[in-house]
Coordinates of C-alpha atoms and ligand atoms in Angstrom, one line a residue:
M1 CA 167.0 80.6 75.9
C2 CA 167.7 83.9 75.1
G3 CA 169.5 85.8 77.4
I4 CA 167.2 89.7 78.0
I5 CA 168.1 91.9 80.5
G6 CA 166.8 95.3 81.3
Y7 CA 169.2 98.2 83.5
I8 CA 167.7 101.7 85.2
G9 CA 170.1 103.6 87.2
K10 CA 172.5 106.5 87.2
H11 CA 175.2 105.2 85.2
I12 CA 175.4 104.6 81.6
A13 CA 173.0 101.9 80.8
K14 CA 175.0 100.2 77.0
D15 CA 178.5 98.6 78.8
I16 CA 175.9 97.3 81.5
L17 CA 174.1 95.8 79.4
L18 CA 176.7 94.4 76.5
E19 CA 178.2 93.4 80.8
G20 CA 175.2 91.6 81.0
L21 CA 174.8 89.8 77.7
R22 CA 178.1 88.5 77.8
R23 CA 178.4 87.1 80.8
M24 CA 175.1 85.2 79.5
E25 CA 175.4 84.8 76.4
Y26 CA 175.2 80.6 76.8
R27 CA 171.4 80.9 76.6
G28 CA 172.3 81.9 73.7
Y29 CA 174.4 83.0 71.0
D30 CA 172.1 84.0 67.3
S31 CA 172.2 87.0 67.9
T32 CA 172.3 90.3 69.5
G33 CA 171.5 93.9 70.6
I34 CA 170.0 96.5 72.8
A35 CA 167.6 99.7 72.7
T36 CA 169.0 102.7 75.4
W37 CA 166.6 105.4 75.8
E38 CA 168.8 108.7 74.7
E39 CA 166.8 112.0 75.6
S40 CA 164.0 111.8 73.5
R41 CA 164.6 108.7 71.9
F42 CA 165.5 104.5 71.9
S43 CA 168.4 104.4 70.1
L44 CA 168.5 100.8 69.2
I45 CA 171.0 97.8 67.8
R46 CA 171.1 95.0 65.9
S47 CA 172.7 92.3 64.4
A48 CA 172.9 88.8 63.3
G49 CA 176.3 86.9 65.0
P50 CA 178.6 87.0 68.3
L51 CA 178.6 89.5 70.9
D52 CA 181.2 90.7 69.3
A53 CA 180.0 92.3 66.5
L54 CA 177.2 94.0 68.0
E55 CA 179.7 95.5 70.5
E56 CA 182.4 96.4 67.2
K57 CA 178.9 98.1 66.2
V58 CA 178.6 100.3 70.1
S59 CA 181.6 101.5 70.1
R60 CA 181.0 103.5 67.1
E61 CA 177.6 105.0 68.2
K62 CA 178.0 108.6 70.9
L63 CA 175.6 106.7 74.0
F64 CA 175.0 108.0 77.2
G65 CA 171.2 106.6 78.3
T66 CA 170.5 105.2 82.1
A67 CA 168.7 102.5 81.1
G68 CA 168.0 99.8 78.5
I69 CA 167.4 96.5 77.8
G70 CA 169.7 93.6 75.3
H71 CA 169.0 90.7 73.8
T72 CA 171.0 87.5 73.1
R73 CA 168.8 85.3 70.7
W74 CA 168.7 81.5 70.5
A75 CA 166.5 81.8 67.1
T76 CA 162.7 79.6 67.3
H77 CA 160.7 81.6 65.5
G78 CA 163.0 83.5 62.1
G79 CA 166.1 82.6 61.1
V80 CA 169.3 84.1 62.6
T81 CA 169.3 88.3 61.4
E82 CA 169.3 91.0 61.7
R83 CA 165.5 92.2 61.3
N84 CA 164.7 89.4 63.8
A85 CA 167.9 90.1 66.4
H86 CA 165.6 92.0 69.4
P87 CA 164.8 94.4 71.6
H88 CA 161.6 94.7 69.1
R89 CA 159.3 98.1 68.4
S90 CA 156.0 98.4 68.7
S91 CA 155.2 100.1 64.9
D92 CA 153.9 102.8 66.6
G93 CA 157.6 103.4 68.2
K94 CA 156.3 103.3 72.2
I95 CA 156.9 100.2 73.4
I96 CA 160.4 98.6 72.7
L97 CA 161.0 94.5 74.8
V98 CA 163.2 91.6 74.5
H99 CA 162.1 88.8 75.5
N100 CA 162.5 85.0 76.2
G101 CA 160.2 81.8 75.3
V102 CA 157.7 81.9 72.7
V103 CA 154.2 82.9 71.8
E104 CA 151.9 80.2 70.7
N105 CA 149.6 82.1 69.3
F106 CA 151.6 84.8 67.6
A107 CA 149.9 84.3 64.6
A108 CA 146.2 85.1 65.7
I109 CA 147.9 87.6 67.3
R110 CA 149.4 89.2 64.7
E111 CA 146.5 89.2 62.4
F112 CA 144.1 90.8 65.3
L113 CA 146.6 93.7 65.8
C114 CA 147.6 93.6 61.5
A115 CA 143.9 94.3 61.0
R116 CA 144.1 98.0 63.3
G117 CA 146.9 99.0 61.8
Y118 CA 149.6 97.3 63.0
T119 CA 153.0 96.3 61.3
S120 CA 155.2 93.8 61.7
S121 CA 159.0 94.1 60.3
S122 CA 160.6 91.3 61.3
E123 CA 158.8 87.2 61.1
T124 CA 159.4 86.9 64.9
D125 CA 156.5 85.8 67.8
S126 CA 158.1 88.6 69.9
E127 CA 157.4 91.1 67.7
V128 CA 153.7 90.6 68.4
L129 CA 154.0 91.2 71.8
A130 CA 155.7 94.5 71.4
N131 CA 152.7 95.7 69.0
L132 CA 150.2 93.9 71.2
I133 CA 152.0 96.2 74.3
A134 CA 151.1 99.2 72.4
Y135 CA 147.8 98.0 71.5
H136 CA 146.4 98.1 74.9
Y137 CA 148.4 101.4 76.2
A138 CA 146.5 103.0 72.9
K139 CA 143.9 102.1 75.0
E140 CA 144.7 103.2 78.4
S141 CA 144.9 107.0 77.7
H142 CA 141.8 107.3 80.1
R143 CA 144.1 106.0 83.1
V144 CA 146.3 108.3 85.3
Q145 CA 149.3 108.1 83.8
C146 CA 151.6 105.9 86.9
S147 CA 149.9 103.3 85.6
R148 CA 149.6 103.2 82.5
F149 CA 152.9 101.0 81.0
L150 CA 152.1 98.6 83.0
E151 CA 147.9 98.4 83.0
S152 CA 149.0 98.2 79.2
V153 CA 151.7 95.1 80.1
R154 CA 149.6 93.5 82.4
R155 CA 146.1 93.8 79.9
A156 CA 148.1 92.8 77.0
L157 CA 149.7 89.6 78.8
F158 CA 145.8 88.2 79.5
H159 CA 146.1 88.0 75.8
V160 CA 149.6 85.7 75.5
R161 CA 149.3 82.0 75.3
G162 CA 152.9 80.5 75.1
T163 CA 156.0 81.6 77.8
Y164 CA 157.7 84.5 78.3
G165 CA 160.5 86.8 80.4
L166 CA 160.1 89.5 79.4
V167 CA 162.1 93.0 79.6
V168 CA 159.9 96.2 78.1
L169 CA 160.8 100.0 77.6
C170 CA 157.7 102.6 77.3
A171 CA 159.1 105.7 75.2
D172 CA 156.4 107.9 77.6
F173 CA 158.0 106.8 80.9
P174 CA 161.8 106.7 79.8
T175 CA 163.4 105.6 83.8
E176 CA 160.3 103.0 84.2
M177 CA 161.4 99.5 83.7
V178 CA 157.8 96.7 83.6
G179 CA 158.5 93.1 84.0
A180 CA 156.4 90.1 83.8
R181 CA 157.8 86.1 83.5
S182 CA 155.6 82.7 83.0
S183 CA 157.7 79.8 82.2
S184 CA 160.6 81.7 81.2
P185 CA 163.4 83.3 84.3
L186 CA 163.4 86.7 85.3
I187 CA 165.2 87.5 88.9
L188 CA 165.4 91.6 89.7
G189 CA 168.6 92.5 91.2
I190 CA 168.1 95.4 93.5
G191 CA 171.7 97.5 93.3
K192 CA 172.6 101.3 94.3
D193 CA 170.4 103.1 92.9
E194 CA 170.6 101.0 90.2
Y195 CA 168.3 98.0 89.1
F196 CA 168.6 95.1 86.8
L197 CA 166.5 92.5 85.0
A198 CA 168.4 89.4 83.8
S199 CA 167.1 86.2 82.7
D200 CA 170.3 84.7 85.6
V201 CA 172.4 86.2 88.3
A202 CA 174.9 86.5 86.0
G203 CA 174.0 89.1 84.0
F204 CA 174.3 91.6 87.2
V205 CA 176.3 90.0 89.6
S206 CA 179.3 91.7 88.8
R207 CA 177.0 94.9 90.3
T208 CA 174.5 93.0 93.2
R209 CA 173.6 90.0 94.9
D210 CA 170.4 91.7 96.3
V211 CA 167.9 90.1 94.2
I212 CA 163.7 88.8 94.0
F213 CA 163.0 85.9 91.6
L214 CA 160.2 86.3 89.9
N215 CA 157.2 83.5 90.1
D216 CA 155.5 82.7 87.1
N217 CA 152.4 85.0 86.4
E218 CA 153.4 88.0 88.1
L219 CA 154.8 91.2 87.4
V220 CA 157.6 93.6 88.2
H221 CA 157.1 97.5 87.8
V222 CA 160.2 99.7 87.7
H223 CA 159.5 103.4 89.2
G224 CA 161.4 106.0 90.2
D225 CA 164.2 104.6 93.0
D226 CA 161.1 102.3 93.5
F227 CA 159.5 99.0 92.5
S228 CA 156.4 97.2 93.2
I229 CA 155.4 93.9 92.4
I230 CA 151.7 92.5 91.4
S231 CA 150.1 89.3 90.0
L232 CA 148.3 89.1 86.7
N233 CA 145.2 89.9 88.6
R234 CA 146.6 92.4 90.1
E235 CA 147.3 91.4 93.4
Q236 CA 149.9 93.7 95.6
I237 CA 152.8 90.3 95.7
K238 CA 155.0 90.6 98.9
A239 CA 158.1 89.4 97.5
V240 CA 161.1 88.0 99.4
R241 CA 164.5 90.0 98.4
Q242 CA 167.4 87.2 97.7
A243 CA 171.3 87.4 98.8
V244 CA 173.2 85.0 96.2
D245 CA 176.2 83.6 97.2
W246 CA 178.3 83.6 94.1
D247 CA 181.7 85.7 93.9
L248 CA 182.9 86.7 90.2
S249 CA 185.4 84.7 89.4
T250 CA 183.0 81.8 89.0
V251 CA 182.0 83.3 86.5
E252 CA 184.8 84.8 84.5
L253 CA 187.4 82.2 83.2
N254 CA 190.1 82.5 85.7
G255 CA 192.6 82.3 83.1
Y256 CA 191.7 79.1 81.4
K257 CA 190.6 79.2 78.3
H258 CA 187.5 77.9 78.0
F259 CA 184.7 77.9 81.1
M260 CA 184.5 73.9 79.7
L261 CA 187.6 73.5 81.0
K262 CA 187.6 75.2 83.9
E263 CA 184.3 74.0 85.0
I264 CA 185.8 69.8 84.5
F265 CA 188.6 71.1 86.9
D266 CA 186.5 73.0 88.7
Q267 CA 184.3 68.9 90.3
P268 CA 186.8 68.3 93.2
N269 CA 185.6 71.3 94.2
A270 CA 182.0 71.2 93.0
L271 CA 181.7 67.8 94.5
N272 CA 182.9 68.4 97.8
N273 CA 180.4 71.1 98.0
A274 CA 177.5 68.2 96.8
M275 CA 178.4 66.8 99.5
R276 CA 178.9 69.4 102.4
G277 CA 177.1 68.7 105.2
R278 CA 175.3 65.8 103.9
F279 CA 176.9 62.9 106.0
S280 CA 176.1 61.1 109.1
A281 CA 178.1 61.7 112.3
D282 CA 178.7 58.1 112.2
G283 CA 179.8 57.8 109.0
S284 CA 177.1 54.9 107.2
T285 CA 174.6 57.5 106.4
A286 CA 173.6 60.4 103.9
H287 CA 170.8 63.1 104.8
F288 CA 169.1 66.0 103.3
G289 CA 167.7 68.9 104.9
G290 CA 165.2 69.7 101.4
L291 CA 163.7 66.2 100.6
Q292 CA 160.8 67.1 102.5
M293 CA 160.2 63.3 103.4
S294 CA 160.3 60.9 106.5
P295 CA 162.6 58.1 106.2
R296 CA 158.3 56.0 107.1
E297 CA 157.1 58.1 104.0
L298 CA 160.1 57.4 102.1
R299 CA 160.4 53.5 103.0
K300 CA 156.9 53.4 101.5
I301 CA 158.1 54.1 98.1
D302 CA 158.2 51.2 96.0
R303 CA 159.0 52.4 92.7
V304 CA 161.1 56.2 91.9
I305 CA 160.1 57.9 88.7
F306 CA 163.5 59.9 87.2
C307 CA 162.8 62.6 85.2
G308 CA 165.3 64.7 82.7
C309 CA 167.2 65.9 79.2
G310 CA 170.0 65.5 77.6
T311 CA 173.0 65.0 80.1
A312 CA 170.7 65.6 82.7
W313 CA 169.0 62.2 81.4
C314 CA 172.5 60.2 82.0
A315 CA 172.5 60.9 85.4
C316 CA 169.1 59.3 85.6
L317 CA 169.8 56.8 84.6
E318 CA 172.9 55.8 86.5
A319 CA 170.8 56.9 89.0
E320 CA 168.7 53.5 87.9
Y321 CA 172.2 51.6 88.5
L322 CA 173.3 53.2 91.9
I323 CA 169.1 53.4 93.9
E324 CA 168.7 49.7 91.9
R325 CA 172.0 47.9 92.7
F326 CA 172.0 49.8 96.9
A327 CA 168.9 50.1 97.4
R328 CA 166.9 47.6 95.6
I329 CA 164.5 50.4 94.5
P330 CA 162.7 49.2 91.1
V331 CA 163.9 52.6 89.8
E332 CA 162.4 53.7 86.1
V333 CA 164.3 56.2 83.7
E334 CA 161.7 58.9 81.2
Y335 CA 162.9 61.2 78.2
A336 CA 161.1 64.3 80.4
S337 CA 159.9 64.9 77.3
E338 CA 157.5 61.9 75.7
F339 CA 157.0 61.6 80.0
R340 CA 154.9 64.4 79.4
Y341 CA 152.5 63.2 77.0
R342 CA 152.7 59.9 77.6
N343 CA 150.1 59.7 79.8
A344 CA 152.6 55.9 82.0
P345 CA 150.3 54.6 84.8
M346 CA 151.9 55.0 88.4
D347 CA 150.9 53.2 91.4
R348 CA 150.3 55.4 94.2
N349 CA 153.5 54.5 96.0
S350 CA 155.1 55.7 93.0
L351 CA 157.3 58.7 93.3
V352 CA 158.9 61.5 91.1
L353 CA 163.0 62.3 90.6
V354 CA 163.2 65.2 87.9
V355 CA 167.0 66.1 87.2
S356 CA 168.2 69.3 85.9
Q357 CA 171.4 71.3 86.1
S358 CA 169.7 74.4 85.1
G359 CA 166.4 74.3 86.8
E360 CA 164.8 75.6 83.7
T361 CA 164.3 72.8 80.9
L362 CA 160.6 73.7 80.2
D363 CA 160.4 69.4 79.6
T364 CA 161.6 68.8 82.8
L365 CA 159.1 71.1 84.3
A366 CA 156.0 70.5 82.2
A367 CA 156.7 67.0 83.3
M368 CA 157.0 67.1 87.5
R369 CA 153.6 70.1 86.9
E370 CA 151.5 66.7 85.3
A371 CA 152.9 64.0 87.7
Q372 CA 151.8 66.5 90.1
R373 CA 148.4 67.2 88.6
K374 CA 148.3 63.8 88.8
G375 CA 148.7 63.5 93.2
F376 CA 152.4 63.1 92.5
R377 CA 155.4 64.0 95.4
V378 CA 158.0 65.4 93.0
L379 CA 160.7 65.8 93.9
A380 CA 163.8 68.0 92.2
I381 CA 168.0 67.4 92.0
T382 CA 169.2 70.5 90.4
N383 CA 171.9 73.7 90.1
G384 CA 169.4 75.6 90.0
I385 CA 168.3 78.2 93.1
G386 CA 165.5 79.9 92.9
S387 CA 165.2 78.2 89.6
S388 CA 161.2 77.5 88.8
I389 CA 161.8 74.1 88.8
A390 CA 163.4 74.0 92.4
R391 CA 160.2 76.3 94.1
E392 CA 157.8 74.0 92.4
A393 CA 159.0 70.7 93.3
D394 CA 157.5 68.8 96.6
G395 CA 161.4 68.8 98.0
G396 CA 164.3 68.6 96.5
I397 CA 168.2 68.2 96.6
Y398 CA 170.6 71.5 95.6
Q399 CA 174.1 70.5 93.6
H400 CA 175.7 73.4 94.9
A401 CA 178.0 73.3 91.7
G402 CA 178.1 76.3 91.4
P403 CA 177.1 78.5 87.9
E404 CA 177.9 76.6 84.7
I405 CA 179.0 78.6 81.7
G406 CA 179.7 76.0 79.4
V407 CA 176.9 74.8 76.2
A408 CA 178.3 71.4 77.6
S409 CA 177.5 70.0 80.1
T410 CA 180.3 68.8 82.8
K411 CA 181.0 69.6 86.4
A412 CA 176.9 69.4 87.2
F413 CA 176.7 65.4 85.4
T414 CA 179.3 64.2 88.0
S415 CA 177.2 66.2 90.5
Q416 CA 174.2 65.4 89.6
L417 CA 175.9 61.9 90.0
C418 CA 177.4 62.0 92.8
L419 CA 174.0 63.5 94.9
A420 CA 172.6 59.9 93.3
A421 CA 175.0 57.9 94.9
M422 CA 174.1 59.9 98.1
L423 CA 170.3 59.0 97.2
A424 CA 171.5 55.8 97.1
L425 CA 173.3 55.1 100.7
Y426 CA 170.3 57.4 101.1
L427 CA 167.2 55.8 100.6
G428 CA 169.5 52.0 101.2
R429 CA 170.2 52.5 105.1
L430 CA 166.2 52.9 104.9
R431 CA 165.9 49.1 103.6
D432 CA 168.6 46.7 103.6
L433 CA 171.7 48.6 103.0
S434 CA 174.3 46.8 106.2
F435 CA 175.6 49.1 108.5
E436 CA 179.8 47.8 107.0
D437 CA 177.9 48.6 103.4
G438 CA 176.8 51.9 104.2
V439 CA 180.5 53.8 105.5
A440 CA 181.6 51.9 102.4
I441 CA 180.0 53.8 99.6
A442 CA 180.0 57.3 102.4
E443 CA 183.8 56.6 102.6
A444 CA 184.1 56.2 99.0
L445 CA 182.4 59.6 98.9
R446 CA 184.6 61.3 100.9
Q447 CA 187.4 60.2 98.5
L448 CA 186.0 61.6 95.3
P449 CA 186.9 64.7 95.6
Q450 CA 191.4 63.8 95.2
Q451 CA 191.1 60.8 93.3
V452 CA 189.0 63.3 90.7
L453 CA 192.3 65.4 91.2
E454 CA 194.1 62.5 90.0
V455 CA 192.3 61.8 86.8
L456 CA 192.2 65.2 85.8
K457 CA 196.8 64.8 86.3
L458 CA 196.0 62.4 83.0
N459 CA 195.2 65.7 80.4
D460 CA 198.3 66.3 78.8
H461 CA 197.9 61.7 78.2
I462 CA 194.2 62.9 77.0
R463 CA 195.3 65.4 74.9
R464 CA 198.1 63.2 73.2
I465 CA 195.3 60.5 72.5
A466 CA 192.7 62.8 70.9
S467 CA 195.0 65.0 69.2
R468 CA 195.3 61.0 67.1
Y469 CA 192.1 60.6 66.9
Q470 CA 190.8 64.3 65.8
H471 CA 190.4 63.8 62.2
C472 CA 187.7 61.3 62.4
H473 CA 183.9 60.8 61.0
D474 CA 182.5 58.3 63.9
M475 CA 183.0 56.7 67.2
L476 CA 181.4 54.1 69.1
F477 CA 181.4 54.8 73.0
L478 CA 181.0 51.6 75.6
G479 CA 180.1 50.5 78.8
R480 CA 178.1 47.9 80.3
Q481 CA 176.1 48.1 83.9
S482 CA 177.2 51.1 86.0
M483 CA 179.6 52.4 82.4
F484 CA 176.6 52.2 79.9
P485 CA 175.0 55.6 81.2
I486 CA 178.8 56.7 80.5
A487 CA 179.1 56.0 76.8
L488 CA 175.7 58.0 76.0
E489 CA 177.3 60.5 77.8
G490 CA 180.6 60.2 76.2
A491 CA 179.4 60.2 73.1
L492 CA 176.6 63.5 73.4
K493 CA 179.6 65.4 75.2
L494 CA 182.0 64.2 71.8
K495 CA 178.7 65.0 69.4
E496 CA 178.2 68.4 71.2
V497 CA 181.7 70.3 71.2
S498 CA 183.6 68.1 68.2
Y499 CA 180.6 68.0 65.6
I500 CA 181.7 63.7 65.2
H501 CA 179.2 60.9 64.7
A502 CA 179.6 59.4 68.0
E503 CA 176.6 56.5 69.1
G504 CA 176.1 55.0 72.6
Y505 CA 176.0 51.8 73.0
A506 CA 176.1 49.0 76.3
S507 CA 179.1 46.9 75.0
A508 CA 177.2 43.2 74.2
E509 CA 174.7 45.9 72.5
M510 CA 177.3 46.4 69.4
K511 CA 177.2 42.9 67.9
H512 CA 173.5 43.5 67.4
G513 CA 174.2 45.9 64.9
P514 CA 176.1 48.7 64.8
I515 CA 178.8 46.2 64.3
A516 CA 177.9 46.9 60.4
L517 CA 180.0 50.3 61.1
I518 CA 182.7 49.0 62.5
T519 CA 186.1 50.0 60.4
E520 CA 189.7 50.9 60.1
E521 CA 188.0 54.8 60.2
C522 CA 185.1 54.4 63.5
P523 CA 187.8 53.9 66.0
A524 CA 185.4 52.2 69.8
F525 CA 186.1 53.7 73.4
F526 CA 185.6 51.7 76.1
L527 CA 184.5 52.5 79.4
A528 CA 186.1 49.4 80.7
C529 CA 185.8 50.4 84.8
D530 CA 183.1 47.5 85.3
G531 CA 184.5 44.5 87.8
I532 CA 182.2 41.5 87.3
T533 CA 181.7 42.1 83.5
L534 CA 185.8 42.8 82.9
E535 CA 186.1 39.4 80.8
K536 CA 183.1 40.0 78.8
T537 CA 184.2 43.9 77.7
F538 CA 187.6 42.0 77.0
S539 CA 185.3 39.6 74.2
N540 CA 183.3 42.9 73.7
M541 CA 187.1 45.0 72.9
H542 CA 188.0 41.3 70.9
E543 CA 184.9 42.0 68.2
I544 CA 186.2 45.3 67.4
R545 CA 189.7 44.5 66.6
A546 CA 189.1 41.6 64.5
R547 CA 187.7 44.1 62.5
G548 CA 190.5 46.4 62.1
A549 CA 188.8 49.0 64.6
P550 CA 191.2 51.8 67.4
I551 CA 190.6 51.2 70.1
I552 CA 190.7 53.3 73.3
A553 CA 189.6 52.0 76.7
V554 CA 189.6 53.8 79.9
V555 CA 190.0 51.1 82.4
T556 CA 191.4 50.7 86.5
D557 CA 194.9 51.2 86.8
D558 CA 194.7 47.5 89.0
C559 CA 193.9 46.5 85.7
Q560 CA 195.5 43.9 83.7
I561 CA 194.4 44.3 80.2
P562 CA 196.3 42.7 77.0
A563 CA 198.4 45.2 75.4
A564 CA 197.8 43.8 72.1
L565 CA 194.1 45.1 72.8
V566 CA 193.6 48.2 73.7
D567 CA 195.0 51.2 71.3
D568 CA 195.8 54.2 73.9
I569 CA 194.3 53.4 77.5
I570 CA 193.2 55.8 79.8
A571 CA 193.8 54.1 84.0
I572 CA 192.4 56.1 86.3
P573 CA 192.5 54.9 90.2
R574 CA 189.7 51.9 91.1
A575 CA 187.1 52.6 93.1
H576 CA 184.1 51.8 95.0
P577 CA 180.9 50.8 93.2
S578 CA 178.9 53.4 94.1
V579 CA 181.8 56.1 92.9
Q580 CA 183.4 54.3 90.0
P581 CA 180.8 56.1 87.3
I582 CA 182.2 59.9 88.5
L583 CA 185.9 59.2 87.7
A584 CA 185.0 57.4 84.1
A585 CA 182.8 60.7 83.3
I586 CA 186.9 62.4 83.6
P587 CA 187.9 60.9 80.6
V588 CA 184.9 61.6 78.3
Q589 CA 184.9 65.1 79.1
L590 CA 188.4 65.9 78.7
F591 CA 188.7 63.4 75.4
A592 CA 185.0 65.8 73.9
Y593 CA 187.0 69.0 74.9
H594 CA 190.4 67.9 73.2
M595 CA 188.6 66.8 70.6
G596 CA 186.6 70.0 70.1
T597 CA 189.8 72.7 70.8
L598 CA 191.8 70.4 68.1
R599 CA 189.3 71.1 65.6
G600 CA 189.0 74.7 66.3
H601 CA 185.6 74.6 67.6
N602 CA 184.4 76.9 70.3
V603 CA 183.6 74.0 73.1
D604 CA 182.2 76.6 75.3
K605 CA 179.1 77.8 72.2
P606 CA 178.8 74.9 70.8
R607 CA 176.9 75.0 67.3
N608 CA 172.7 76.2 67.0
L609 CA 172.7 74.9 71.1
A610 CA 171.8 76.6 74.1
K611 CA 172.5 76.2 77.7
S612 CA 169.2 76.4 78.8
V613 CA 165.7 75.4 76.9
T614 CA 163.0 76.6 77.6
V615 CA 161.4 76.1 74.3
E616 CA 159.3 72.1 74.4
Ligands
LIG701 C1 174.7 69.0 77.7 C2 173.4 69.3 77.6 C3 172.3 68.9 77.8 C4 171.9 69.8 79.7 C5 170.3 69.1 79.4 C6 169.1 69.4 80.7 O1 175.5 68.9 76.9 O2 174.0 70.0 78.5 O3 171.8 68.3 77.7 O4 171.9 68.2 80.1 O5 169.6 70.5 78.1 O6 169.3 70.5 80.8 P1 169.6 71.0 82.8 O7 170.3 70.3 82.8 O8 169.7 72.3 82.4 O9 167.3 71.1 82.7

């Protein structure tokens, strides 16, 4: 939610900032802006709308400054206007900043500052931060110069309730930069004679992979050729430098038209990465290095509570089917945002598992903290290396799916399903799952990337099908058992990237209400790959057929489906039930992708969405 970047070095800042914003545009794309230090003043350029508009404006200016900040916005407070775009400058002109997060007490701070002569020119909560820092900066005038800027930011943040990732510049110290974080990510990139601060490594990965992930309540001060990190309480922090192992191609399109398509096609690779090194030598179980729980401790667990949001929540629901079936442990699935406030009674032997691609989703992070506050152990499945969730979890499993840039989650989803199947295998083998059944699941997982490649070959077929339905206004996605979460995910994906109204249901539920929607105008998309309930699914298809709606069905290639029952068939390889949902997920992703592009939408940046939702 919003991407921020700061640069100090020896190169022209504007180019570096614009490139960084381009790579972080997935975080928000309502409006953009940069500010650079040009000899004796800040030059501020902002624009409502996408980055192209800002680039056009910047190209008309002569900007040679080597220090600057930039922002790409997902609006929270205040409409999408140039005035509300970041960076924001204090009314005395001393402080300029970019902010990702929400200042909950901004109205009170604004009133306080207004009474002291600081004025606002936008409707944002972020502008009050610039004024608040300027206010403390003015109060700190007695201080030795070198600590005055940093100290004013530190003091200001004491009064802030809410979340922030911040990069701040000060007109009196144009070769310095201060960053701070609380519940919104901020990463320091250390290059050769240059420093970066950004919400995501993607913002500077073309220039350095040497990074420090800041923790909550830490401030970083880049000054001259050095930097220091302190806590809000002014303790010095000894930070750990890490090298990220991304290569640039993972954040570039590499010939694909959209990141969403690139990431759909990257799934065999992402699945291989999720599984690499995680099978036992005898091939009958999985193991994970980072769970921080012994087999003995895991055997004592008598309930697992999964929490996530959106697509990650759909992955949690699939995990319920898999873990209950193969490990025979009761599972509950919660929306992270509901779990946090619901105060659900939980017994001592419950294990909480949160699932989050980014590792920064605030609702999921808050649910995790709430469970930890109550003394529960929380494990995380996340793709966000060094993310807040990864760092605060008591243990967990990294997805290693590589960066996911398309706002609609695809490869992260199937990688989460793969890890859920592996976890079911591992927990099952700690209980009653036999050696033979374990080997069958492990073998099915190993075959999976190859089978995914087979499904991807259906891309053109699925595009042709999509072209026949591109003008519809409503669609139902239906599936039973382990296909039900995929139906939910299919409906979510379609809504997100094509703006067609879609609902996902357990197939049999359809006749308890949603069947009233069925007309010739409302196609049904069936996920009909669950062997046990196939006949029943056929009956559900008949019920829809009788009411004249077109049917698209994803079936396994050995399925004897009566031809008259469906209009369009997508046949995917038959696989073990532990991995069949993963194969079924790919046609719904491709279908949504083509529906979105055929309707002329930018599927990588769907309307109103942002990749990482760091507000509640
Ligand atoms: C949908 C989508 C969102 C995310 C949700 C959680 O395509 O991407 O629904 O799944 O915002 O995000 P993470 O997984 O980063 O916690």
